[in-house]
mmCIF file of C-alpha atoms in Angstrom:
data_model
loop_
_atom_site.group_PDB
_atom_site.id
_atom_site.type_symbol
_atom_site.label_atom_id
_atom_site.label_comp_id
_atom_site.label_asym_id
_atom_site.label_seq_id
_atom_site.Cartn_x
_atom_site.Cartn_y
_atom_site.Cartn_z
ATOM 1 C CA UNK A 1 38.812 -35.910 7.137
ATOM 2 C CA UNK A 2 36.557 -38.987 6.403
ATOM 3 C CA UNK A 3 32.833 -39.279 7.367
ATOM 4 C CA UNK A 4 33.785 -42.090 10.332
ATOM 5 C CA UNK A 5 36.426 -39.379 11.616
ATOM 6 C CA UNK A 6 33.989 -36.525 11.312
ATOM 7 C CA UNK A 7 30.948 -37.921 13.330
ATOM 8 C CA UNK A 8 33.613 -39.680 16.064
ATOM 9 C CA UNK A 9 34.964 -36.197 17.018
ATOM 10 C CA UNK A 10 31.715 -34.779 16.928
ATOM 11 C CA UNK A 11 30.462 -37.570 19.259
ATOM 12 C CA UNK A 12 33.222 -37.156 21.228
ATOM 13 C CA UNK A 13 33.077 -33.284 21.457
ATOM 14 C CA UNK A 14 29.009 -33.402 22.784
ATOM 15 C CA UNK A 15 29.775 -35.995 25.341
ATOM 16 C CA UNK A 16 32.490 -33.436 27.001
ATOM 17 C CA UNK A 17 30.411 -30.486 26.641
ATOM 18 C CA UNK A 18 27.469 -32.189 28.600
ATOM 19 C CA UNK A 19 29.417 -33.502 31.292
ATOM 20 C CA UNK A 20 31.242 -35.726 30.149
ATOM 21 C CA UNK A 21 27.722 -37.910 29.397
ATOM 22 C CA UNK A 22 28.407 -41.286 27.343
ATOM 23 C CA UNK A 23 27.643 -41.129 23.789
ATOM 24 C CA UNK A 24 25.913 -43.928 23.793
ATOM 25 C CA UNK A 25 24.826 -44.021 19.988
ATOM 26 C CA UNK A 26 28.504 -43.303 18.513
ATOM 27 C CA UNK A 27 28.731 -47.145 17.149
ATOM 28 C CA UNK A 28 25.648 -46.908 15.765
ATOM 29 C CA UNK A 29 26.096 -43.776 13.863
ATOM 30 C CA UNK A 30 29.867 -44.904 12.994
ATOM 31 C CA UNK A 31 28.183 -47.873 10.917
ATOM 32 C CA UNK A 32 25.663 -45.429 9.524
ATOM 33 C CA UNK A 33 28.883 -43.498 8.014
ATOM 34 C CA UNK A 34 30.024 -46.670 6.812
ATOM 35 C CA UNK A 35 26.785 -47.703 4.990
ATOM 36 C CA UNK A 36 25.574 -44.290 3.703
ATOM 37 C CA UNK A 37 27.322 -42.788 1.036
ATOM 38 C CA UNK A 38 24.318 -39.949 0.183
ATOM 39 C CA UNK A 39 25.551 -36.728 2.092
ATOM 40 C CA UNK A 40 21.897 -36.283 2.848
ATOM 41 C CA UNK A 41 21.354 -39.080 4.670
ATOM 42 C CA UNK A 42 24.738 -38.413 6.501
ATOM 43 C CA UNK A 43 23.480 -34.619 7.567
ATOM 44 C CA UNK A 44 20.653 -35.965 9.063
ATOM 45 C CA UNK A 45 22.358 -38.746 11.335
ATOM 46 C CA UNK A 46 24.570 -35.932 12.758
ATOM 47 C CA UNK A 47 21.653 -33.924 13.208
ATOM 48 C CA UNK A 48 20.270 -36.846 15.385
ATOM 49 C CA UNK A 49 23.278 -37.242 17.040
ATOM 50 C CA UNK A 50 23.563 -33.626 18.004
ATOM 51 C CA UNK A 51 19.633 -33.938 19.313
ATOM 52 C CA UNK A 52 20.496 -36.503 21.602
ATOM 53 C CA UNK A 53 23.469 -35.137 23.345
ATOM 54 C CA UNK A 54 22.305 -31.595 23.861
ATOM 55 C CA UNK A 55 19.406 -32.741 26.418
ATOM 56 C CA UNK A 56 21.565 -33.774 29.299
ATOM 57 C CA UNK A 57 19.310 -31.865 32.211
ATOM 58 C CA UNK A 58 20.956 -31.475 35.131
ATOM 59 C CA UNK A 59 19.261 -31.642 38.861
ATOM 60 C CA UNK A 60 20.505 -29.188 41.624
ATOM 61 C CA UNK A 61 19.974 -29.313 45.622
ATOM 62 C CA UNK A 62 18.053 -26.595 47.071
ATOM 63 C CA UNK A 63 20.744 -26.892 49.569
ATOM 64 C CA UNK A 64 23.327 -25.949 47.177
ATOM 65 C CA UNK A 65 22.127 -22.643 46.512
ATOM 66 C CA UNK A 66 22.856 -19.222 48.539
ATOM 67 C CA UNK A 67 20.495 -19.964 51.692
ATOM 68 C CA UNK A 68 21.526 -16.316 53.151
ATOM 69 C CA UNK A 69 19.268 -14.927 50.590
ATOM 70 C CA UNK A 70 16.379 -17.081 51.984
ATOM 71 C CA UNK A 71 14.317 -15.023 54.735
ATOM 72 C CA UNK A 72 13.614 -16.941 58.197
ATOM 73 C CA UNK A 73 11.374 -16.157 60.801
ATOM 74 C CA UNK A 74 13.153 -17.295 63.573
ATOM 75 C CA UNK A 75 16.936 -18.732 63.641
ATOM 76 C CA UNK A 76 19.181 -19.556 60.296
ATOM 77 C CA UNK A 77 17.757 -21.403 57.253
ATOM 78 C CA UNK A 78 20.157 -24.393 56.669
ATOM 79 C CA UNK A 79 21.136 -26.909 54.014
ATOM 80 C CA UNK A 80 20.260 -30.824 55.331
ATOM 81 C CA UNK A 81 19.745 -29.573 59.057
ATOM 82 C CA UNK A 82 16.352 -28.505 60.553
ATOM 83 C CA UNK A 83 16.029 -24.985 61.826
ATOM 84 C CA UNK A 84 17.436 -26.429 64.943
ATOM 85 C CA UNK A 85 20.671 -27.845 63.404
ATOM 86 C CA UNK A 86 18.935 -31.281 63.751
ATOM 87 C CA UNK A 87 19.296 -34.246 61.143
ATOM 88 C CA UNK A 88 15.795 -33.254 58.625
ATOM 89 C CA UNK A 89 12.696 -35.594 59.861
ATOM 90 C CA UNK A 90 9.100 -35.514 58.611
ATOM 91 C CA UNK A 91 6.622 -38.052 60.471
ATOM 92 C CA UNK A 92 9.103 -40.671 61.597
ATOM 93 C CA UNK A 93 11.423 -40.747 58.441
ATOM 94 C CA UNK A 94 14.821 -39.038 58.335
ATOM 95 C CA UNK A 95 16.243 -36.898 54.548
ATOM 96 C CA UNK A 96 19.834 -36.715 53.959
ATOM 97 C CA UNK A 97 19.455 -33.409 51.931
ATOM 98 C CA UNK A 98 17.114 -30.223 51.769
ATOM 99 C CA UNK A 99 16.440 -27.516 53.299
ATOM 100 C CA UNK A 100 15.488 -26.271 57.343
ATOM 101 C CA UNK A 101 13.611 -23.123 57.886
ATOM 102 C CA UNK A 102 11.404 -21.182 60.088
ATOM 103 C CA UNK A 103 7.727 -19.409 58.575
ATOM 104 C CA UNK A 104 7.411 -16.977 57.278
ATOM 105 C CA UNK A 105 10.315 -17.686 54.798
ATOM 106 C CA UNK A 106 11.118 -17.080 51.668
ATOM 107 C CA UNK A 107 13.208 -18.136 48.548
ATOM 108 C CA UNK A 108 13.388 -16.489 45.149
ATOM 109 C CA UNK A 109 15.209 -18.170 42.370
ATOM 110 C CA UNK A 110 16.314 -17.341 39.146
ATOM 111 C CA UNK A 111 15.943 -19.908 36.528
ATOM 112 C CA UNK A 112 15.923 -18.034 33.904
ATOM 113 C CA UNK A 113 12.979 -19.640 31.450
ATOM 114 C CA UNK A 114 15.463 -22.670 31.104
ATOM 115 C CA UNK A 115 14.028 -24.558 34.371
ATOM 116 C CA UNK A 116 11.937 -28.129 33.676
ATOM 117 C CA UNK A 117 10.893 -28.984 37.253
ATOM 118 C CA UNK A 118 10.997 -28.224 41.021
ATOM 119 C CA UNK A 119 10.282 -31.112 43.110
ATOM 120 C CA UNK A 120 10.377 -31.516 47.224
ATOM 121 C CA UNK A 121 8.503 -32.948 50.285
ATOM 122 C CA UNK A 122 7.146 -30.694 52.036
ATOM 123 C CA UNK A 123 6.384 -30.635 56.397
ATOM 124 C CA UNK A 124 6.926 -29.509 59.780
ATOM 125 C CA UNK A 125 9.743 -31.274 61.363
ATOM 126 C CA UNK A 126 9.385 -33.830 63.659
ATOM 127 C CA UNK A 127 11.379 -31.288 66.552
ATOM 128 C CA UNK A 128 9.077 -28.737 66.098
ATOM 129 C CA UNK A 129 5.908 -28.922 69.051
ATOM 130 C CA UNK A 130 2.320 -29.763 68.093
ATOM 131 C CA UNK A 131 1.917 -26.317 67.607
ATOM 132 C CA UNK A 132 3.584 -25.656 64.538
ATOM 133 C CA UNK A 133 1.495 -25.278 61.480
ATOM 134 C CA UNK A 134 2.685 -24.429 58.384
ATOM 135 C CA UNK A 135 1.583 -23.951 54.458
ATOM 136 C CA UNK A 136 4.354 -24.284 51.666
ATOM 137 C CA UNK A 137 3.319 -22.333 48.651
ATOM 138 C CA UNK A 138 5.439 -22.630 44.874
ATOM 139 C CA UNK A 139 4.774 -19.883 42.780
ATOM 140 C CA UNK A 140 6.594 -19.232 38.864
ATOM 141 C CA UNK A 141 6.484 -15.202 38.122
ATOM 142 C CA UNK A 142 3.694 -14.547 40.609
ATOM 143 C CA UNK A 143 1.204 -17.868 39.089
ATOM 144 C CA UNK A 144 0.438 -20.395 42.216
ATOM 145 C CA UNK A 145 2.314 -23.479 40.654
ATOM 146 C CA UNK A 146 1.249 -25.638 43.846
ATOM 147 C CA UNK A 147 0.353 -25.283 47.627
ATOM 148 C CA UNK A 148 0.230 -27.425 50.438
ATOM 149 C CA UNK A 149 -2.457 -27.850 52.436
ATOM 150 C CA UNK A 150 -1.371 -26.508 56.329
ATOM 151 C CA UNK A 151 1.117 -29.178 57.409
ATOM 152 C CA UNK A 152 1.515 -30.042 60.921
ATOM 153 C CA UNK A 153 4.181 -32.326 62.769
ATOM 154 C CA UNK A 154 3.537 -35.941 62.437
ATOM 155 C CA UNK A 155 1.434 -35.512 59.372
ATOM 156 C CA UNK A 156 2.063 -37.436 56.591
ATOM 157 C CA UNK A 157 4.491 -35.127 54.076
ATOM 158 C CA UNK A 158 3.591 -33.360 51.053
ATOM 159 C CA UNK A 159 4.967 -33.804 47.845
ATOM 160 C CA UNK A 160 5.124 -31.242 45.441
ATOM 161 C CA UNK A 161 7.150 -32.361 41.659
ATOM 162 C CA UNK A 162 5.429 -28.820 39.246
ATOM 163 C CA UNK A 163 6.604 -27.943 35.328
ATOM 164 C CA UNK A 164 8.847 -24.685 35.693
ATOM 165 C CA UNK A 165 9.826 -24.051 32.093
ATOM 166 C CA UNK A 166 9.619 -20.877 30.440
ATOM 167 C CA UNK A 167 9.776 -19.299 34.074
ATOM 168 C CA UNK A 168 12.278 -16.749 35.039
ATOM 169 C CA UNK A 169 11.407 -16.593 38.976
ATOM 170 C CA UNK A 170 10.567 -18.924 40.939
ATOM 171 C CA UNK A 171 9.435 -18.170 44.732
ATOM 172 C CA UNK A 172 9.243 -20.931 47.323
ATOM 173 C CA UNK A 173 7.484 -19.921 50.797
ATOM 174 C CA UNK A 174 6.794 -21.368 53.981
ATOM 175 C CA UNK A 175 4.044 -19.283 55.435
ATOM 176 C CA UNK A 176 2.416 -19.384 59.221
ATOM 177 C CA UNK A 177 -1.101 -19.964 59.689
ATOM 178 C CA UNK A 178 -3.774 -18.236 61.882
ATOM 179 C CA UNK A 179 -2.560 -19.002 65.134
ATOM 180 C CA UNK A 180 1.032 -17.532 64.653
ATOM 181 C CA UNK A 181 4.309 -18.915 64.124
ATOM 182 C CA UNK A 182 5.395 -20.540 67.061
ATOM 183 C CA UNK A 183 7.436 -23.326 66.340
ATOM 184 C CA UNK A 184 7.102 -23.613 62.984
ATOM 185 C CA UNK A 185 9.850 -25.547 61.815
ATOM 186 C CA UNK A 186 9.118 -25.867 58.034
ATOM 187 C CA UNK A 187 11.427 -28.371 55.711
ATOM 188 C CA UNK A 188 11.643 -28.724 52.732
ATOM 189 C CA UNK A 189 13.008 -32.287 52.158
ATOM 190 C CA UNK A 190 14.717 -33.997 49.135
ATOM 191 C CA UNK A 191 14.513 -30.469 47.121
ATOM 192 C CA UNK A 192 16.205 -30.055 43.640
ATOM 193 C CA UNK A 193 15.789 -27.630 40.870
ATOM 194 C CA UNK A 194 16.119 -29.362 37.307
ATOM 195 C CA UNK A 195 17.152 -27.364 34.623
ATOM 196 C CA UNK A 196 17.652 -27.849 31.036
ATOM 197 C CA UNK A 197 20.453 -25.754 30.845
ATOM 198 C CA UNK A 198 22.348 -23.016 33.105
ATOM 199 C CA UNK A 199 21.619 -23.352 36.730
ATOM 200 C CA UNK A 200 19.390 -22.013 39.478
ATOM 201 C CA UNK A 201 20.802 -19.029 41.303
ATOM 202 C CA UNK A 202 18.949 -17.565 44.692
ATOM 203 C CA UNK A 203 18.249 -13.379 44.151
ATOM 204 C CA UNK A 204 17.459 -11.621 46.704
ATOM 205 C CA UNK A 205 13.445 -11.308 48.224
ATOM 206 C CA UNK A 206 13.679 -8.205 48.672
ATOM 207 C CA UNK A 207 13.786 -4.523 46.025
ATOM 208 C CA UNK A 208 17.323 -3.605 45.741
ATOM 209 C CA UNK A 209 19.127 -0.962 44.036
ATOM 210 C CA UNK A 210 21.951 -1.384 42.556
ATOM 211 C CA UNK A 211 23.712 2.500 42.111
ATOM 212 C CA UNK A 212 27.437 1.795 40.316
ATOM 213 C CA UNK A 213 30.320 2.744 38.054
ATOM 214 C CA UNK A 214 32.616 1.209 36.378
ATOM 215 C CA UNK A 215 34.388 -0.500 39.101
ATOM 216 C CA UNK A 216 32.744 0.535 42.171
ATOM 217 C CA UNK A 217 28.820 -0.520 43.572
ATOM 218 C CA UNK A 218 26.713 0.894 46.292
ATOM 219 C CA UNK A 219 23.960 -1.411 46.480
ATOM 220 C CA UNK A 220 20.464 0.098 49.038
ATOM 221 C CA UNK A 221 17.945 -2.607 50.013
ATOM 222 C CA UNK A 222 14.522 -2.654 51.373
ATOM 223 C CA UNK A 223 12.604 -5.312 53.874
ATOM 224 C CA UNK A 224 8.976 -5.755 53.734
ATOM 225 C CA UNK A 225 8.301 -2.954 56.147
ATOM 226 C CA UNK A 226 9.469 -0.505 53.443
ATOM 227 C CA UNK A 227 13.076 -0.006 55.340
ATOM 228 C CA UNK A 228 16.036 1.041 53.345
ATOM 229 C CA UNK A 229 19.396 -0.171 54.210
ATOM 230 C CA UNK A 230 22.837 0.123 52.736
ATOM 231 C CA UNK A 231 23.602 -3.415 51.455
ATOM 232 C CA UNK A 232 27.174 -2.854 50.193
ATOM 233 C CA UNK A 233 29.265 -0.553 49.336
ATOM 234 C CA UNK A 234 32.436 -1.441 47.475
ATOM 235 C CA UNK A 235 34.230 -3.318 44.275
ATOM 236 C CA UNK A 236 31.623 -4.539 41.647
ATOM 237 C CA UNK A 237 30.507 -7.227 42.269
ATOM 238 C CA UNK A 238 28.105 -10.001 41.651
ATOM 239 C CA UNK A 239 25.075 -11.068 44.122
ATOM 240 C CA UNK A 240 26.753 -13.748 45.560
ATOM 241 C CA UNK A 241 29.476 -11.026 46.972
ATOM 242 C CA UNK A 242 26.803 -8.545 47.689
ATOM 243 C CA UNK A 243 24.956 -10.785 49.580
ATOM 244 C CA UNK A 244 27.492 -13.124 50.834
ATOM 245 C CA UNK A 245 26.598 -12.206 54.651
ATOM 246 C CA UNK A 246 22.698 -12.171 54.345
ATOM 247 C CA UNK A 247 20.938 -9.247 54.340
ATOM 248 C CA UNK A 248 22.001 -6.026 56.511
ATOM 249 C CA UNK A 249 20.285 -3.677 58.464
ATOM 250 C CA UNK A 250 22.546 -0.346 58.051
ATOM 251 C CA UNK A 251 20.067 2.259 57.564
ATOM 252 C CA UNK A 252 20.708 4.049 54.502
ATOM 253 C CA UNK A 253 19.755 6.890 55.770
ATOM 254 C CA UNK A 254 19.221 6.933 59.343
ATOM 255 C CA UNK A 255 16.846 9.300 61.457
ATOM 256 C CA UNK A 256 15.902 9.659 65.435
ATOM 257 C CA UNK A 257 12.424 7.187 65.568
ATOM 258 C CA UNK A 258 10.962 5.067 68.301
ATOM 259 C CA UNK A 259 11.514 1.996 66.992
ATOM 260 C CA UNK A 260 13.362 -0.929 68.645
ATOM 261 C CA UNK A 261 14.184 -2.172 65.351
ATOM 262 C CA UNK A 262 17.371 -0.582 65.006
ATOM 263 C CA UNK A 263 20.537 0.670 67.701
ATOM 264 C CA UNK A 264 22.510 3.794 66.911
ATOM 265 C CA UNK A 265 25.729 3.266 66.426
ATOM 266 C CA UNK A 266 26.340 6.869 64.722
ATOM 267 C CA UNK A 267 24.958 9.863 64.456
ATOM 268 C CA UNK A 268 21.752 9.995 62.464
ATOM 269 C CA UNK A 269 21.214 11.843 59.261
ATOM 270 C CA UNK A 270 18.408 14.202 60.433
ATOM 271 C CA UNK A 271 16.366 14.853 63.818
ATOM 272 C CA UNK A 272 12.901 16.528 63.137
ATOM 273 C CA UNK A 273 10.928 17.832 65.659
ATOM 274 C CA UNK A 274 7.402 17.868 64.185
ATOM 275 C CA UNK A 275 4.770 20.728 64.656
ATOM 276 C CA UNK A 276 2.910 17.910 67.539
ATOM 277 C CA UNK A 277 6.404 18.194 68.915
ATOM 278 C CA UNK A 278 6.978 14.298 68.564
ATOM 279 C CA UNK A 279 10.706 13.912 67.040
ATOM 280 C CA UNK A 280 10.285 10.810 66.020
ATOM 281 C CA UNK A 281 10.808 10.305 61.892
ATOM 282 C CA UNK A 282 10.012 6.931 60.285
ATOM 283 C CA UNK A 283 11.122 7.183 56.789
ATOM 284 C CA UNK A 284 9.765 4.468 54.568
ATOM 285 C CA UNK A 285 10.401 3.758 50.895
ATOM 286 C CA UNK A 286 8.400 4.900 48.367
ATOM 287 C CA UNK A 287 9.882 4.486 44.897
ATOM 288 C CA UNK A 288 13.839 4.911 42.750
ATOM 289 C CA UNK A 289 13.888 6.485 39.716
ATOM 290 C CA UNK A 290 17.362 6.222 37.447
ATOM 291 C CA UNK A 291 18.327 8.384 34.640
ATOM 292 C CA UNK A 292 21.014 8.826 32.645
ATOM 293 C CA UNK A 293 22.329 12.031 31.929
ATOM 294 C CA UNK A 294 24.817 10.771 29.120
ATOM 295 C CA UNK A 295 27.224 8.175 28.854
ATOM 296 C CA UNK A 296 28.990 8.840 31.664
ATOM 297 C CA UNK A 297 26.912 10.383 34.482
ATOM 298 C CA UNK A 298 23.541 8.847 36.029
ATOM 299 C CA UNK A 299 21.400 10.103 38.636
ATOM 300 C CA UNK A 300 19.358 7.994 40.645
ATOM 301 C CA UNK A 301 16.576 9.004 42.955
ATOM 302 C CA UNK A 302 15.476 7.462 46.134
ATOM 303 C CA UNK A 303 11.475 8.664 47.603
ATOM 304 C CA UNK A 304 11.416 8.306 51.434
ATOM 305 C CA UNK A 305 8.191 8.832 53.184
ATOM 306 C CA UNK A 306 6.920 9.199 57.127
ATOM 307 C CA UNK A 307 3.945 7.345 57.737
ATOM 308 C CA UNK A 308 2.757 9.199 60.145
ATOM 309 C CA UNK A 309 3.583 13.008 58.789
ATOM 310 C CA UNK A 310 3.179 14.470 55.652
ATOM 311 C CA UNK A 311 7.309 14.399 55.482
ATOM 312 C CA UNK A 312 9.347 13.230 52.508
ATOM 313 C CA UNK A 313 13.025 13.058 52.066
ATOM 314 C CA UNK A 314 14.431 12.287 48.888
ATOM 315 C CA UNK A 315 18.183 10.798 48.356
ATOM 316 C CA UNK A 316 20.156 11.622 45.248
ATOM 317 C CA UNK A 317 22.584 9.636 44.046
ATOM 318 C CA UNK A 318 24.948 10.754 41.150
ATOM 319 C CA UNK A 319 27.372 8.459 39.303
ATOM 320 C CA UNK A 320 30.148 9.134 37.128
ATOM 321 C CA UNK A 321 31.447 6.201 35.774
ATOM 322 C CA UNK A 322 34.965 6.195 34.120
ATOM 323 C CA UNK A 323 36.186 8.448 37.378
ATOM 324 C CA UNK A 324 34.603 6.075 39.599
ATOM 325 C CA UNK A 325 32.841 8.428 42.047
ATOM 326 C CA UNK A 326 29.315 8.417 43.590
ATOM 327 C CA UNK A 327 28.139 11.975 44.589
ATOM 328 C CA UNK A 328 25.028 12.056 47.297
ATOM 329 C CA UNK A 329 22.741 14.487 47.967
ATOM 330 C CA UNK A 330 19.289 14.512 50.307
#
């Protein structure tokens, strides 16, 4: 193969690996071959070549991502619609794309430490009441990248454009102020992710744990209030599957409590009836522990505690892989 045939199939090769982007320097490095005879000289012009096809970054929509992972305080987050379902408006001016929420929300994506920038403007929508008050907060493994002051309707927006590299997690938030969250219709408008290379996936907010085999997953999840629920339970699977309807409330393990968090729909796990002769039980999560026993067999542990009684439950969970079975214990 001659030097003109080597660097056009190597131009042509980058262009369809980055998306089909133009090689816009192939003529130029073509006559190079021509002229330079010194293998060298010719080493280093592919080396250029390959330098400038391999940084084709790519931008992705906040909207495009898995939005049932994103918490919302009241109503459904949703791609280029307002909490509401109403076109995206910040002080007079309508966005095509982004994201509508609801504070106190939440977003954690997983970039990976390939990520370059996160950009968006920021505000309460224009259907939200003068009430609503919001702050949007950015943060890159648990480091403040940028924060809003507290936006309210008809304010001029907020525009937020941070460096993300070398950043696994990144955790967008809409938070409510002081006087609560009433109508607090947060957007964030014109939002992409930009990545050098892979792309931006949503994970979940919350702790989950994943307890699995070969071909079968039981995935437990907690909230913020230290809840656990059964997430999924069923063929492995990625978190896109796991978490394809948003996040469940299935108690894991459930007990008799006074809570109007929850309706029974079958029978609990345990009824205590304390020495006060309350028989209420609010089990709360604690910690998980996993070890492996060999190859084969794993046993994870799961610490529930009652806030109010010196009461703890713990959940064993016992895996053995090639046969596919999950034994569980309390």
């Amino acid at each position: 193969m001659t030097n003109f045939a080597i660097v056009s199939e190597l131009c042509h090769q980058g262009s369809q690996e980055q998306n089909d982007i133009p090689c816009f320097f192939e003529h130029t490095f073509i006559q190079l071959c021509h002229i330079m005879k010194n293998r060298r000289w010719l080493w280093t012009a592919l080396f250029c070549l390959t330098v400038l096809t391999v940084h084709a970054d790519k931008r992705y929509a906040l909207g495009s991502l898995n939005l049932k992972l994103m918490t919302c305080g009241f109503g459904n987050c949703r791609a280029n619609k307002s909490v509401d379902n109403n076109a995206l408006r910040l002080n007079g001016k309508t966005y095509e794309t982004g994201v509508g929420t609801h504070a106190d929300s939440r977003l954690k994506i997983w970039v990976n430490g390939t990520g370059k920038r996160f950009s968006a403007i920021v505000g309460v929508d224009d259907e939200a009441t003068e009430r609503g008050s919001v702050q949007f907060r950015v943060t890159g493994d648990g480091k403040v990248l940028a924060e809003s002051p507290v936006m309210k309707k008809g304010r001029i927006p907020f525009k937020i454009n941070v460096s993300i590299a070398d950043i696994d997690t990144l955790c967008l938030e809409a938070l409510a102020t002081d006087d609560g969250n009433n109508n607090d219709h947060a957007d964030w408008a014109d939002a992409w992710v930009e990545m050098a290379t892979g792309e931006p996936q949503a994970i979940p907010s919350f702790d989950v744990i994943e307890i699995g085999t070969e071909n079968t997953v039981l995935a437990l999840s907690t909230d913020k209030k230290g809840n656990l629920f059964q997430q999924y339970f069923g063929m492995k699977a990625g978190v896109d599957a796991i978490f394809g309807n948003g996040e469940r409330h299935d108690q894991a393990y459930p007990t008799i409590q006074s809570s109007s968090d929850f309706s029974y729909w079958q029978t609990p796990a345990l009824h205590i009836i304390h020495s006060d002769g309350h028989t209420s039980t609010m089990l709360r999560y604690v910690k998980s522990e996993t070890t492996k026993t060999d190859n084969n067999v794993t046993l994870t542990t799961v610490e529930l505690k009652d806030p109010n009684y010196d009461f703890t439950v713990r959940l064993h969970f016992k895996t053995y892989a090639k046969e596919d079975v999950i034994e569980q214990w309390a």
